[in-house]
Each structure stands twice: as structure tokens, then as C-alpha cells.
Tab-separated table of N, CA and C in Angstrom:
chain	number	residue	atom	x	y	z
R	1476	UNK	N	-4.390	-0.632	-1.028
R	1476	UNK	CA	-3.503	0.065	-1.950
R	1476	UNK	C	-3.602	1.569	-1.697
R	1477	UNK	N	-2.506	2.227	-1.865
R	1477	UNK	CA	-2.467	3.659	-1.619
R	1477	UNK	C	-2.508	4.457	-2.905
R	1478	UNK	N	-2.628	3.776	-4.012
R	1478	UNK	CA	-2.701	4.490	-5.276
R	1478	UNK	C	-1.422	4.429	-6.090
R	1479	UNK	N	-0.342	3.922	-5.508
R	1479	UNK	CA	0.882	3.797	-6.288
R	1479	UNK	C	0.802	2.547	-7.140
R	1480	UNK	N	1.469	2.567	-8.251
R	1480	UNK	CA	1.432	1.416	-9.152
R	1480	UNK	C	2.760	0.659	-9.131
R	1481	UNK	N	3.539	0.826	-8.049
R	1481	UNK	CA	4.861	0.222	-7.994
R	1481	UNK	C	4.798	-1.309	-8.047
R	1482	UNK	N	3.989	-1.922	-7.223
R	1482	UNK	CA	3.920	-3.374	-7.175
R	1482	UNK	C	2.478	-3.859	-7.273
R	1483	UNK	N	1.722	-3.310	-8.172
R	1483	UNK	CA	0.353	-3.742	-8.343
R	1483	UNK	C	0.354	-5.098	-9.038
R	1484	UNK	N	-0.304	-6.073	-8.421
R	1484	UNK	CA	-0.381	-7.408	-8.985
R	1484	UNK	C	-1.839	-7.691	-9.292
R	1485	UNK	N	-2.124	-7.980	-10.549
R	1485	UNK	CA	-3.475	-8.333	-10.923
R	1485	UNK	C	-3.658	-9.827	-10.719
R	1486	UNK	N	-4.906	-10.254	-10.660
R	1486	UNK	CA	-5.201	-11.636	-10.301
R	1486	UNK	C	-4.627	-12.647	-11.282
R	1487	UNK	N	-4.573	-12.321	-12.559
R	1487	UNK	CA	-4.055	-13.272	-13.546
R	1487	UNK	C	-2.583	-13.024	-13.866
R	1488	UNK	N	-1.880	-12.287	-13.021
R	1488	UNK	CA	-0.481	-11.965	-13.259
R	1488	UNK	C	0.384	-13.215	-13.100
R	1489	UNK	N	1.237	-13.444	-14.072
R	1489	UNK	CA	2.153	-14.572	-14.025
R	1489	UNK	C	3.571	-14.099	-13.760
R	1490	UNK	N	3.715	-12.891	-13.269
R	1490	UNK	CA	5.030	-12.358	-12.970
R	1490	UNK	C	5.789	-11.991	-14.225
R	1491	UNK	N	6.998	-11.527	-14.024
R	1491	UNK	CA	7.847	-11.142	-15.148
R	1491	UNK	C	8.845	-12.251	-15.426
R	1492	UNK	N	8.786	-12.834	-16.632
R	1492	UNK	CA	9.768	-13.887	-16.943
R	1492	UNK	C	11.168	-13.287	-17.030
R	1493	UNK	N	12.186	-14.094	-16.785
R	1493	UNK	CA	13.555	-13.570	-16.847
R	1493	UNK	C	13.914	-13.115	-18.251
R	1494	UNK	N	14.771	-12.093	-18.325
R	1494	UNK	CA	15.187	-11.558	-19.620
R	1494	UNK	C	16.314	-12.365	-20.247
R	1495	UNK	N	17.141	-12.974	-19.425
R	1495	UNK	CA	18.253	-13.776	-19.911
R	1495	UNK	C	17.696	-15.020	-20.594
R	1496	UNK	N	18.119	-15.302	-21.848
R	1496	UNK	CA	17.557	-16.450	-22.563
R	1496	UNK	C	17.825	-17.797	-21.892
R	1497	UNK	N	18.969	-17.955	-21.249
R	1497	UNK	CA	19.278	-19.217	-20.569
R	1497	UNK	C	18.348	-19.395	-19.368
R	1498	UNK	N	18.176	-18.314	-18.595
R	1498	UNK	CA	17.276	-18.386	-17.445
R	1498	UNK	C	15.825	-18.540	-17.889
R	1499	UNK	N	15.468	-17.920	-19.018
R	1499	UNK	CA	14.109	-18.070	-19.539
R	1499	UNK	C	13.845	-19.524	-19.937
R	1500	UNK	N	14.857	-20.161	-20.537
R	1500	UNK	CA	14.729	-21.568	-20.903
R	1500	UNK	C	14.621	-22.450	-19.654
R	1501	UNK	N	15.442	-22.172	-18.645
R	1501	UNK	CA	15.370	-22.927	-17.388
R	1501	UNK	C	14.015	-22.731	-16.718
R	1502	UNK	N	13.503	-21.500	-16.742
R	1502	UNK	CA	12.194	-21.189	-16.175
R	1502	UNK	C	11.101	-21.978	-16.897
R	1503	UNK	N	11.150	-21.976	-18.219
R	1503	UNK	CA	10.139	-22.694	-19.006
R	1503	UNK	C	10.233	-24.200	-18.765
R	1504	UNK	N	11.448	-24.727	-18.713
R	1504	UNK	CA	11.620	-26.166	-18.477
R	1504	UNK	C	11.084	-26.568	-17.109
R	1505	UNK	N	11.355	-25.742	-16.118
R	1505	UNK	CA	10.849	-26.038	-14.770
R	1505	UNK	C	9.324	-26.018	-14.737
R	1506	UNK	N	8.724	-25.038	-15.374
R	1506	UNK	CA	7.265	-24.942	-15.343
R	1506	UNK	C	6.613	-26.061	-16.152
R	1507	UNK	N	7.176	-26.415	-17.296
R	1507	UNK	CA	6.633	-27.526	-18.084
R	1507	UNK	C	6.776	-28.829	-17.297
R	1508	UNK	N	7.928	-29.020	-16.666
R	1508	UNK	CA	8.132	-30.220	-15.856
R	1508	UNK	C	7.154	-30.301	-14.694
R	1509	UNK	N	6.967	-29.184	-13.996
R	1509	UNK	CA	6.019	-29.167	-12.873
R	1509	UNK	C	4.605	-29.444	-13.355
R	1510	UNK	N	4.241	-28.869	-14.485
R	1510	UNK	CA	2.906	-29.105	-15.039
R	1510	UNK	C	2.704	-30.547	-15.451
R	1511	UNK	N	3.727	-31.150	-16.049
R	1511	UNK	CA	3.624	-32.551	-16.475
R	1511	UNK	C	3.492	-33.476	-15.272
R	1512	UNK	N	4.267	-33.218	-14.227
R	1512	UNK	CA	4.177	-34.050	-13.022
R	1512	UNK	C	2.819	-33.867	-12.352
R	1513	UNK	N	2.326	-32.635	-12.320
R	1513	UNK	CA	1.011	-32.377	-11.733
R	1513	UNK	C	-0.086	-33.080	-12.525
R	1514	UNK	N	-0.005	-33.041	-13.848
R	1514	UNK	CA	-0.981	-33.744	-14.683
R	1514	UNK	C	-0.928	-35.249	-14.433
R	1515	UNK	N	0.277	-35.797	-14.372
R	1515	UNK	CA	0.417	-37.237	-14.105
R	1515	UNK	C	-0.153	-37.595	-12.733
R	1516	UNK	N	0.062	-36.713	-11.762
R	1516	UNK	CA	-0.463	-36.967	-10.425
R	1516	UNK	C	-1.993	-36.945	-10.426
R	1517	UNK	N	-2.581	-36.018	-11.172
R	1517	UNK	CA	-4.045	-35.961	-11.256
R	1517	UNK	C	-4.595	-37.206	-11.945
R	1518	UNK	N	-3.963	-37.642	-13.020
R	1518	UNK	CA	-4.405	-38.850	-13.718
R	1518	UNK	C	-4.284	-40.083	-12.827
R	1519	UNK	N	-3.186	-40.169	-12.091
R	1519	UNK	CA	-2.998	-41.297	-11.190
R	1519	UNK	C	-4.068	-41.302	-10.100
R	1520	UNK	N	-4.387	-40.135	-9.559
R	1520	UNK	CA	-5.424	-40.045	-8.536
R	1520	UNK	C	-6.776	-40.445	-9.104
R	1521	UNK	N	-7.075	-40.010	-10.318
R	1521	UNK	CA	-8.326	-40.390	-10.967
R	1521	UNK	C	-8.409	-41.912	-11.139
R	1522	UNK	N	-7.331	-42.506	-11.631
R	1522	UNK	CA	-7.308	-43.958	-11.831
R	1522	UNK	C	-7.437	-44.684	-10.491
R	1523	UNK	N	-6.765	-44.170	-9.468
R	1523	UNK	CA	-6.836	-44.778	-8.143
R	1523	UNK	C	-8.260	-44.745	-7.597
R	1524	UNK	N	-8.906	-43.592	-7.680
R	1524	UNK	CA	-10.274	-43.453	-7.163
R	1524	UNK	C	-11.249	-44.293	-7.990
R	1525	UNK	N	-11.102	-44.258	-9.315
R	1525	UNK	CA	-11.993	-45.053	-10.161
R	1525	UNK	C	-11.799	-46.542	-9.887
R	1526	UNK	N	-10.567	-46.965	-9.747
R	1526	UNK	CA	-10.295	-48.365	-9.449
R	1526	UNK	C	-10.844	-48.779	-8.099
R	1527	UNK	N	-10.761	-47.885	-7.136
R	1527	UNK	CA	-11.250	-48.187	-5.790
R	1527	UNK	C	-12.767	-48.348	-5.785
R	1528	UNK	N	-13.499	-47.437	-6.423
R	1528	UNK	CA	-14.947	-47.452	-6.328
R	1528	UNK	C	-15.631	-48.365	-7.337
R	1529	UNK	N	-15.068	-48.499	-8.521
R	1529	UNK	CA	-15.732	-49.309	-9.543
R	1529	UNK	C	-15.242	-50.754	-9.577
R	1530	UNK	N	-13.976	-50.975	-9.282
R	1530	UNK	CA	-13.416	-52.313	-9.417
R	1530	UNK	C	-12.896	-52.884	-8.096
R	1531	UNK	N	-13.016	-52.116	-7.015
R	1531	UNK	CA	-12.512	-52.527	-5.698
R	1531	UNK	C	-11.021	-52.882	-5.760
R	1532	UNK	N	-10.290	-52.158	-6.609
R	1532	UNK	CA	-8.856	-52.413	-6.787
R	1532	UNK	C	-8.098	-51.093	-6.908
R	1533	UNK	N	-7.814	-50.431	-5.781
R	1533	UNK	CA	-7.058	-49.172	-5.854
R	1533	UNK	C	-5.588	-49.436	-6.193
R	1534	UNK	N	-4.918	-48.387	-6.591
R	1534	UNK	CA	-3.476	-48.491	-6.841
R	1534	UNK	C	-2.762	-48.554	-5.491
R	1535	UNK	N	-1.996	-49.556	-5.272
R	1535	UNK	CA	-1.323	-49.719	-3.987
R	1535	UNK	C	-0.212	-48.713	-3.746
R	1536	UNK	N	0.278	-48.133	-4.801
R	1536	UNK	CA	1.409	-47.206	-4.690
R	1536	UNK	C	0.993	-45.747	-4.822
R	1537	UNK	N	-0.294	-45.460	-4.913
R	1537	UNK	CA	-0.760	-44.096	-5.192
R	1537	UNK	C	-0.359	-43.106	-4.102
R	1538	UNK	N	-0.475	-43.504	-2.848
R	1538	UNK	CA	-0.132	-42.591	-1.753
R	1538	UNK	C	1.340	-42.206	-1.822
R	1539	UNK	N	2.181	-43.205	-2.023
R	1539	UNK	CA	3.622	-42.957	-2.101
R	1539	UNK	C	3.985	-42.106	-3.314
R	1540	UNK	N	3.373	-42.403	-4.444
R	1540	UNK	CA	3.630	-41.625	-5.660
R	1540	UNK	C	3.153	-40.177	-5.504
R	1541	UNK	N	2.038	-40.000	-4.807
R	1541	UNK	CA	1.542	-38.641	-4.573
R	1541	UNK	C	2.539	-37.844	-3.741
R	1542	UNK	N	3.116	-38.469	-2.728
R	1542	UNK	CA	4.118	-37.781	-1.912
R	1542	UNK	C	5.329	-37.381	-2.756
R	1543	UNK	N	5.829	-38.304	-3.544
R	1543	UNK	CA	6.987	-38.006	-4.392
R	1543	UNK	C	6.651	-36.939	-5.432
R	1544	UNK	N	5.454	-37.030	-6.012
R	1544	UNK	CA	5.056	-36.077	-7.043
R	1544	UNK	C	4.872	-34.679	-6.458
R	1545	UNK	N	4.304	-34.590	-5.264
R	1545	UNK	CA	4.125	-33.262	-4.646
R	1545	UNK	C	5.472	-32.597	-4.384
R	1546	UNK	N	6.424	-33.365	-3.859
R	1546	UNK	CA	7.764	-32.809	-3.637
R	1546	UNK	C	8.380	-32.363	-4.957
R	1547	UNK	N	8.205	-33.161	-5.989
R	1547	UNK	CA	8.749	-32.838	-7.308
R	1547	UNK	C	8.124	-31.566	-7.870
R	1548	UNK	N	6.813	-31.432	-7.752
R	1548	UNK	CA	6.134	-30.230	-8.256
R	1548	UNK	C	6.627	-28.984	-7.515
R	1549	UNK	N	6.738	-29.082	-6.209
R	1549	UNK	CA	7.217	-27.929	-5.435
R	1549	UNK	C	8.639	-27.564	-5.837
R	1550	UNK	N	9.501	-28.560	-5.941
R	1550	UNK	CA	10.889	-28.279	-6.311
R	1550	UNK	C	10.994	-27.712	-7.721
R	1551	UNK	N	10.214	-28.223	-8.656
R	1551	UNK	CA	10.290	-27.727	-10.033
R	1551	UNK	C	9.697	-26.328	-10.178
R	1552	UNK	N	8.679	-26.003	-9.395
R	1552	UNK	CA	8.050	-24.686	-9.492
R	1552	UNK	C	8.834	-23.605	-8.750
R	1553	UNK	N	9.644	-24.000	-7.784
R	1553	UNK	CA	10.366	-23.033	-6.948
R	1553	UNK	C	11.207	-22.018	-7.732
R	1554	UNK	N	12.033	-22.428	-8.696
R	1554	UNK	CA	12.817	-21.420	-9.419
R	1554	UNK	C	11.952	-20.408	-10.164
R	1555	UNK	N	10.880	-20.867	-10.776
R	1555	UNK	CA	10.017	-19.953	-11.523
R	1555	UNK	C	9.308	-18.967	-10.600
R	1556	UNK	N	8.799	-19.462	-9.496
R	1556	UNK	CA	8.127	-18.591	-8.531
R	1556	UNK	C	9.112	-17.556	-7.991
R	1557	UNK	N	10.331	-17.992	-7.733
R	1557	UNK	CA	11.343	-17.082	-7.182
R	1557	UNK	C	11.729	-15.993	-8.170
R	1558	UNK	N	12.034	-16.375	-9.408
R	1558	UNK	CA	12.515	-15.397	-10.380
R	1558	UNK	C	11.412	-14.438	-10.813
R	1559	UNK	N	10.177	-14.899	-10.837
R	1559	UNK	CA	9.065	-14.049	-11.250
R	1559	UNK	C	8.520	-13.196	-10.109
R	1560	UNK	N	9.011	-13.429	-8.900
R	1560	UNK	CA	8.559	-12.653	-7.751
R	1560	UNK	C	7.132	-12.971	-7.348
R	1561	UNK	N	6.708	-14.206	-7.530
R	1561	UNK	CA	5.333	-14.590	-7.225
R	1561	UNK	C	5.186	-15.207	-5.840
R	1562	UNK	N	6.246	-15.190	-5.046
R	1562	UNK	CA	6.175	-15.710	-3.690
R	1562	UNK	C	5.366	-14.744	-2.812
R	1563	UNK	N	5.010	-15.196	-1.656
R	1563	UNK	CA	4.216	-14.392	-0.732
R	1563	UNK	C	5.066	-13.238	-0.217
R	1564	UNK	N	4.529	-12.032	-0.304
R	1564	UNK	CA	5.230	-10.853	0.191
R	1564	UNK	C	4.255	-9.969	0.968
R	1565	UNK	N	4.809	-9.122	1.797
R	1565	UNK	CA	4.009	-8.103	2.466
R	1565	UNK	C	4.583	-6.746	2.102
R	1566	UNK	N	3.730	-5.779	1.932
R	1566	UNK	CA	4.170	-4.458	1.511
R	1566	UNK	C	4.051	-3.423	2.610
R	1567	UNK	N	4.631	-3.694	3.775
R	1567	UNK	CA	4.508	-2.774	4.898
R	1567	UNK	C	5.211	-1.446	4.646
R	1568	UNK	N	6.329	-1.484	3.946
R	1568	UNK	CA	7.127	-0.277	3.754
R	1568	UNK	C	7.301	0.075	2.284
R	1569	UNK	N	6.367	-0.312	1.453
R	1569	UNK	CA	6.468	-0.058	0.011
R	1569	UNK	C	6.612	1.426	-0.301
R	1570	UNK	N	5.881	2.265	0.371
R	1570	UNK	CA	5.900	3.698	0.067
R	1570	UNK	C	7.005	4.448	0.802
R	1571	UNK	N	7.726	3.774	1.670
R	1571	UNK	CA	8.775	4.437	2.441
R	1571	UNK	C	10.079	4.575	1.649
R	1572	UNK	N	10.212	3.833	0.568
R	1572	UNK	CA	11.463	3.839	-0.199
R	1572	UNK	C	11.212	4.315	-1.612
R	1573	UNK	N	12.079	5.195	-2.089
R	1573	UNK	CA	12.021	5.714	-3.453
R	1573	UNK	C	13.424	5.708	-4.047
R	1574	UNK	N	13.492	5.627	-5.346
R	1574	UNK	CA	14.770	5.761	-6.048
R	1574	UNK	C	15.801	4.755	-5.596
R	1575	UNK	N	16.980	5.258	-5.211
R	1575	UNK	CA	18.093	4.393	-4.821
R	1575	UNK	C	17.773	3.634	-3.542
R	1576	UNK	N	16.963	4.197	-2.668
R	1576	UNK	CA	16.555	3.502	-1.444
R	1576	UNK	C	15.760	2.251	-1.746
R	1577	UNK	N	14.886	2.344	-2.739
R	1577	UNK	CA	14.095	1.179	-3.133
R	1577	UNK	C	15.000	0.120	-3.752
R	1578	UNK	N	15.959	0.542	-4.559
R	1578	UNK	CA	16.895	-0.404	-5.178
R	1578	UNK	C	17.731	-1.099	-4.101
R	1579	UNK	N	18.193	-0.342	-3.116
R	1579	UNK	CA	18.971	-0.933	-2.021
R	1579	UNK	C	18.124	-1.909	-1.208
R	1580	UNK	N	16.881	-1.503	-0.915
R	1580	UNK	CA	15.978	-2.402	-0.185
R	1580	UNK	C	15.761	-3.694	-0.953
R	1581	UNK	N	15.477	-3.574	-2.238
R	1581	UNK	CA	15.261	-4.760	-3.063
R	1581	UNK	C	16.525	-5.612	-3.162
R	1582	UNK	N	17.690	-4.960	-3.170
R	1582	UNK	CA	18.952	-5.689	-3.209
R	1582	UNK	C	19.196	-6.484	-1.936
R	1583	UNK	N	18.900	-5.877	-0.799
R	1583	UNK	CA	19.056	-6.580	0.477
R	1583	UNK	C	18.103	-7.775	0.540
R	1584	UNK	N	16.877	-7.579	0.090
R	1584	UNK	CA	15.897	-8.662	0.096
R	1584	UNK	C	16.335	-9.779	-0.855
R	1585	UNK	N	16.769	-9.416	-2.059
R	1585	UNK	CA	17.212	-10.426	-3.029
R	1585	UNK	C	18.419	-11.184	-2.501
R	1586	UNK	N	19.343	-10.469	-1.906
R	1586	UNK	CA	20.534	-11.122	-1.354
R	1586	UNK	C	20.153	-12.068	-0.217
R	1587	UNK	N	19.251	-11.639	0.656
R	1587	UNK	CA	18.808	-12.503	1.761
R	1587	UNK	C	18.111	-13.751	1.226
R	1588	UNK	N	17.266	-13.574	0.224
R	1588	UNK	CA	16.579	-14.725	-0.360
R	1588	UNK	C	17.577	-15.682	-1.007
R	1589	UNK	N	18.542	-15.143	-1.741
R	1589	UNK	CA	19.537	-15.988	-2.405
R	1589	UNK	C	20.399	-16.721	-1.383
R	1590	UNK	N	20.804	-16.034	-0.329
R	1590	UNK	CA	21.607	-16.679	0.715
R	1590	UNK	C	20.810	-17.815	1.353
R	1591	UNK	N	19.533	-17.588	1.621
R	1591	UNK	CA	18.689	-18.655	2.185
R	1591	UNK	C	18.592	-19.836	1.222
R	1592	UNK	N	18.417	-19.560	-0.050
R	1592	UNK	CA	18.347	-20.646	-1.040
R	1592	UNK	C	19.649	-21.432	-1.085
R	1593	UNK	N	20.776	-20.731	-1.058
R	1593	UNK	CA	22.067	-21.419	-1.109
R	1593	UNK	C	22.334	-22.205	0.174
R	1594	UNK	N	21.899	-21.680	1.316
R	1594	UNK	CA	22.046	-22.403	2.581
R	1594	UNK	C	21.234	-23.705	2.544
R	1595	UNK	N	19.991	-23.606	2.087
R	1595	UNK	CA	19.160	-24.809	1.975
R	1595	UNK	C	19.767	-25.774	0.965
R	1596	UNK	N	20.365	-25.254	-0.092
R	1596	UNK	CA	21.029	-26.110	-1.080
R	1596	UNK	C	22.111	-26.956	-0.417
R	1597	UNK	N	22.950	-26.325	0.386
R	1597	UNK	CA	24.039	-27.038	1.053
R	1597	UNK	C	23.491	-28.071	2.032
R	1598	UNK	N	22.528	-27.665	2.849
R	1598	UNK	CA	21.953	-28.595	3.837
R	1598	UNK	C	21.250	-29.771	3.154
R	1599	UNK	N	20.499	-29.490	2.102
R	1599	UNK	CA	19.784	-30.550	1.402
R	1599	UNK	C	20.751	-31.471	0.649
R	1600	UNK	N	21.865	-30.927	0.175
R	1600	UNK	CA	22.871	-31.758	-0.488
R	1600	UNK	C	23.463	-32.762	0.501
R	1601	UNK	N	23.709	-32.317	1.718
R	1601	UNK	CA	24.196	-33.245	2.742
R	1601	UNK	C	23.173	-34.336	3.027
R	1602	UNK	N	21.918	-33.939	3.124
R	1602	UNK	CA	20.853	-34.905	3.382
R	1602	UNK	C	20.699	-35.877	2.207
R	1603	UNK	N	20.756	-35.362	0.997
R	1603	UNK	CA	20.648	-36.219	-0.186
R	1603	UNK	C	21.814	-37.203	-0.243
R	1604	UNK	N	22.992	-36.737	0.106
R	1604	UNK	CA	24.150	-37.635	0.158
R	1604	UNK	C	23.953	-38.743	1.182
R	1605	UNK	N	23.368	-38.391	2.329
R	1605	UNK	CA	23.085	-39.426	3.339
R	1605	UNK	C	22.047	-40.415	2.835
R	1606	UNK	N	21.005	-39.894	2.156
R	1606	UNK	CA	19.995	-40.800	1.587
R	1606	UNK	C	20.654	-41.796	0.640
R	1607	UNK	N	21.536	-41.284	-0.207
R	1607	UNK	CA	22.220	-42.155	-1.165
R	1607	UNK	C	23.143	-43.155	-0.473
R	1608	UNK	N	23.901	-42.686	0.516
R	1608	UNK	CA	24.865	-43.574	1.171
R	1608	UNK	C	24.172	-44.675	1.977
R	1609	UNK	N	22.995	-44.388	2.521
R	1609	UNK	CA	22.249	-45.399	3.278
R	1609	UNK	C	21.344	-46.234	2.384
R	1610	UNK	N	21.228	-45.873	1.118
R	1610	UNK	CA	20.355	-46.613	0.218
R	1610	UNK	C	18.880	-46.426	0.548
R	1611	UNK	N	18.526	-45.247	1.012
R	1611	UNK	CA	17.142	-44.939	1.426
R	1611	UNK	C	16.194	-45.031	0.232
R	1612	UNK	N	15.162	-45.868	0.363
R	1612	UNK	CA	14.164	-46.028	-0.693
R	1612	UNK	C	12.769	-45.963	-0.074
R	1613	UNK	N	11.764	-45.728	-0.921
R	1613	UNK	CA	10.390	-45.714	-0.433
R	1613	UNK	C	9.951	-47.141	-0.128
R	1614	UNK	N	8.919	-47.283	0.685
R	1614	UNK	CA	8.545	-48.611	1.181
R	1614	UNK	C	7.847	-49.489	0.146
R	1615	UNK	N	7.028	-48.929	-0.719
R	1615	UNK	CA	6.268	-49.741	-1.667
R	1615	UNK	C	6.994	-49.869	-3.003
R	1616	UNK	N	7.342	-48.739	-3.588
R	1616	UNK	CA	7.951	-48.742	-4.924
R	1616	UNK	C	9.452	-48.989	-4.912
R	1617	UNK	N	10.069	-48.869	-3.734
R	1617	UNK	CA	11.519	-49.010	-3.613
R	1617	UNK	C	12.249	-47.957	-4.459
R	1618	UNK	N	11.651	-46.771	-4.559
R	1618	UNK	CA	12.228	-45.658	-5.328
R	1618	UNK	C	13.258	-44.946	-4.457
R	1619	UNK	N	14.460	-44.683	-4.962
R	1619	UNK	CA	15.485	-43.998	-4.164
R	1619	UNK	C	15.068	-42.564	-3.812
R	1620	UNK	N	14.996	-42.285	-2.524
R	1620	UNK	CA	14.579	-40.968	-2.035
R	1620	UNK	C	15.611	-39.906	-2.404
R	1621	UNK	N	16.855	-40.318	-2.538
R	1621	UNK	CA	17.920	-39.375	-2.876
R	1621	UNK	C	17.678	-38.640	-4.182
R	1622	UNK	N	17.014	-39.282	-5.133
R	1622	UNK	CA	16.747	-38.622	-6.416
R	1622	UNK	C	15.905	-37.365	-6.228
R	1623	UNK	N	14.879	-37.472	-5.410
R	1623	UNK	CA	14.009	-36.318	-5.160
R	1623	UNK	C	14.776	-35.249	-4.381
R	1624	UNK	N	15.593	-35.685	-3.434
R	1624	UNK	CA	16.394	-34.728	-2.663
R	1624	UNK	C	17.393	-33.997	-3.561
R	1625	UNK	N	18.020	-34.728	-4.491
R	1625	UNK	CA	18.963	-34.069	-5.415
R	1625	UNK	C	18.229	-33.102	-6.348
R	1626	UNK	N	17.000	-33.429	-6.718
R	1626	UNK	CA	16.202	-32.482	-7.493
R	1626	UNK	C	15.990	-31.201	-6.695
R	1627	UNK	N	15.728	-31.348	-5.404
R	1627	UNK	CA	15.578	-30.179	-4.537
R	1627	UNK	C	16.860	-29.361	-4.452
R	1628	UNK	N	17.988	-30.038	-4.403
R	1628	UNK	CA	19.283	-29.334	-4.372
R	1628	UNK	C	19.426	-28.468	-5.616
R	1629	UNK	N	19.160	-29.068	-6.770
R	1629	UNK	CA	19.251	-28.305	-8.016
R	1629	UNK	C	18.252	-27.165	-8.074
R	1630	UNK	N	17.039	-27.403	-7.574
R	1630	UNK	CA	15.997	-26.371	-7.611
R	1630	UNK	C	16.354	-25.184	-6.724
R	1631	UNK	N	16.849	-25.452	-5.526
R	1631	UNK	CA	17.217	-24.344	-4.637
R	1631	UNK	C	18.429	-23.585	-5.165
R	1632	UNK	N	19.395	-24.301	-5.733
R	1632	UNK	CA	20.557	-23.615	-6.310
R	1632	UNK	C	20.133	-22.745	-7.489
R	1633	UNK	N	19.292	-23.292	-8.363
R	1633	UNK	CA	18.801	-22.526	-9.508
R	1633	UNK	C	17.976	-21.331	-9.043
R	1634	UNK	N	17.190	-21.503	-7.997
R	1634	UNK	CA	16.388	-20.398	-7.464
R	1634	UNK	C	17.281	-19.259	-6.983
R	1635	UNK	N	18.343	-19.597	-6.255
R	1635	UNK	CA	19.264	-18.566	-5.781
R	1635	UNK	C	19.897	-17.797	-6.927
R	1636	UNK	N	20.330	-18.518	-7.946
R	1636	UNK	CA	20.926	-17.866	-9.116
R	1636	UNK	C	19.893	-16.990	-9.822
R	1637	UNK	N	18.684	-17.498	-9.979
R	1637	UNK	CA	17.643	-16.749	-10.689
R	1637	UNK	C	17.218	-15.502	-9.916
R	1638	UNK	N	17.187	-15.582	-8.607
R	1638	UNK	CA	16.841	-14.407	-7.797
R	1638	UNK	C	17.875	-13.313	-8.013
R	1639	UNK	N	19.156	-13.680	-7.949
R	1639	UNK	CA	20.216	-12.685	-8.157
R	1639	UNK	C	20.183	-12.132	-9.579
R	1640	UNK	N	19.945	-12.996	-10.563
R	1640	UNK	CA	19.879	-12.542	-11.955
R	1640	UNK	C	18.703	-11.605	-12.181
R	1641	UNK	N	17.566	-11.899	-11.562
R	1641	UNK	CA	16.395	-11.023	-11.704
R	1641	UNK	C	16.665	-9.660	-11.076
R	1642	UNK	N	17.361	-9.637	-9.942
R	1642	UNK	CA	17.689	-8.357	-9.316
R	1642	UNK	C	18.654	-7.562	-10.183
R	1643	UNK	N	19.662	-8.209	-10.731
R	1643	UNK	CA	20.617	-7.522	-11.606
R	1643	UNK	C	19.903	-6.961	-12.832
R	1644	UNK	N	18.994	-7.742	-13.401
R	1644	UNK	CA	18.221	-7.254	-14.554
R	1644	UNK	C	17.367	-6.056	-14.173
R	1645	UNK	N	16.798	-6.076	-12.981
R	1645	UNK	CA	15.979	-4.949	-12.514
R	1645	UNK	C	16.833	-3.699	-12.331
R	1646	UNK	N	18.037	-3.857	-11.776
R	1646	UNK	CA	18.941	-2.712	-11.608
R	1646	UNK	C	19.324	-2.150	-12.964
R	1647	UNK	N	19.622	-3.022	-13.912
R	1647	UNK	CA	19.972	-2.565	-15.262
R	1647	UNK	C	18.804	-1.831	-15.910
R	1648	UNK	N	17.606	-2.325	-15.686
R	1648	UNK	CA	16.404	-1.670	-16.245
R	1648	UNK	C	16.229	-0.294	-15.624
R	1649	UNK	N	16.430	-0.198	-14.301
R	1649	UNK	CA	16.284	1.084	-13.605
R	1649	UNK	C	17.350	2.086	-14.042
R	1650	UNK	N	18.597	1.644	-14.133
R	1650	UNK	CA	19.679	2.573	-14.516
R	1650	UNK	C	19.605	2.921	-15.985
R	1651	UNK	N	19.135	1.971	-16.819
R	1651	UNK	CA	18.982	2.256	-18.247
R	1651	UNK	C	17.850	3.224	-18.512
R	1652	UNK	N	16.813	3.185	-17.693
R	1652	UNK	CA	15.666	4.077	-17.876
R	1652	UNK	C	15.998	5.505	-17.459
R	1653	UNK	N	16.982	5.676	-16.554
R	1653	UNK	CA	17.286	7.007	-16.039
R	1653	UNK	C	18.405	7.692	-16.803
R	1654	UNK	N	19.089	6.970	-17.688
R	1654	UNK	CA	20.190	7.606	-18.432
R	1654	UNK	C	19.742	8.116	-19.750
């Protein structure tokens, strides 16, 4: 750190929640959903391990459920991580931009991130449609894979919208503070 407090992140920082009430509700729903799926996955793993070692009867579907649950947790957490700015970043040029230059830099970054999210949304929607049209299911549980893919489509689309909304809110905060 060079002493500036522009992007100081403390270890227990949970980022800045969105100011828009609709986006705040979507953010909270995504995080509660991700937490619930993660808790269920931990309980299932505990039951699987306990069954394996104490009763010699593991859950036959645990591996498959873990794969589905991990994808679900990642997809549900993605919008919150994106809008709160908690994704991995590097600060190579943090001190090189001030004022309007910093706003423009952040705008270009937000736009690039949103475009990437929307591109992945389109590609994943095509893949999810193929999963559905072929009737793709998991091998043990016979769970339709398309459901998880469609969740990813919604998560990436919501992430793109939330990234743009967070940038607009930041611009409004910056312009409101200077007037």
C-alpha cells in the first residue's frame, strides 16, 4: 500500500451492498440461497462420511450432489461478489488515475465485466437449451443438468446488471459529493 485509502480492503470486509432496494433484495436472496446450499452440502458430506465409516453404507449419490451443489453455490454467489466488488483485482495503476480519469477507468472496467457476463449468459443459454433438448441428466440421480445451466444463465445476467448498477451508483455518489 502506498498510503492512499482509495481501495483499502480490510480482512473482514464484505464489500458495499447495492443501494437499489431491488438489487439489494436480489443480492440478499442470492447469498441466502448460496449459504443454504453450502450448508446442505456440508450436512450431506457429514452424513456420507459418517455412513461410510460407522455403518459401511455411504450415500451413493453424494459425489454427484456435491458437483451440482458446488455449481449452484458458485452461480448463486456470483452476483453478490460482482456487485460488491469482492472479485480478485490487481491495483497496478491505482495511483495513476484521479478524479474523472478514475471514473472513466472504473467505467471501462465495469463495462468490460458486464459485457463478459452478458456474453457468457448468451453462450450458457445456448448450452442449457441443448441440455434440455437432449434430455441431459446426471447418471445416478437422473437430475436434469439444464436446470443448473439455466441457474447459471440467470446468475450471469444478474451479475452483468448488478455490475452496471453498482457503477452508476458510484458515479452518482461521486457527482453528488462534488456538487
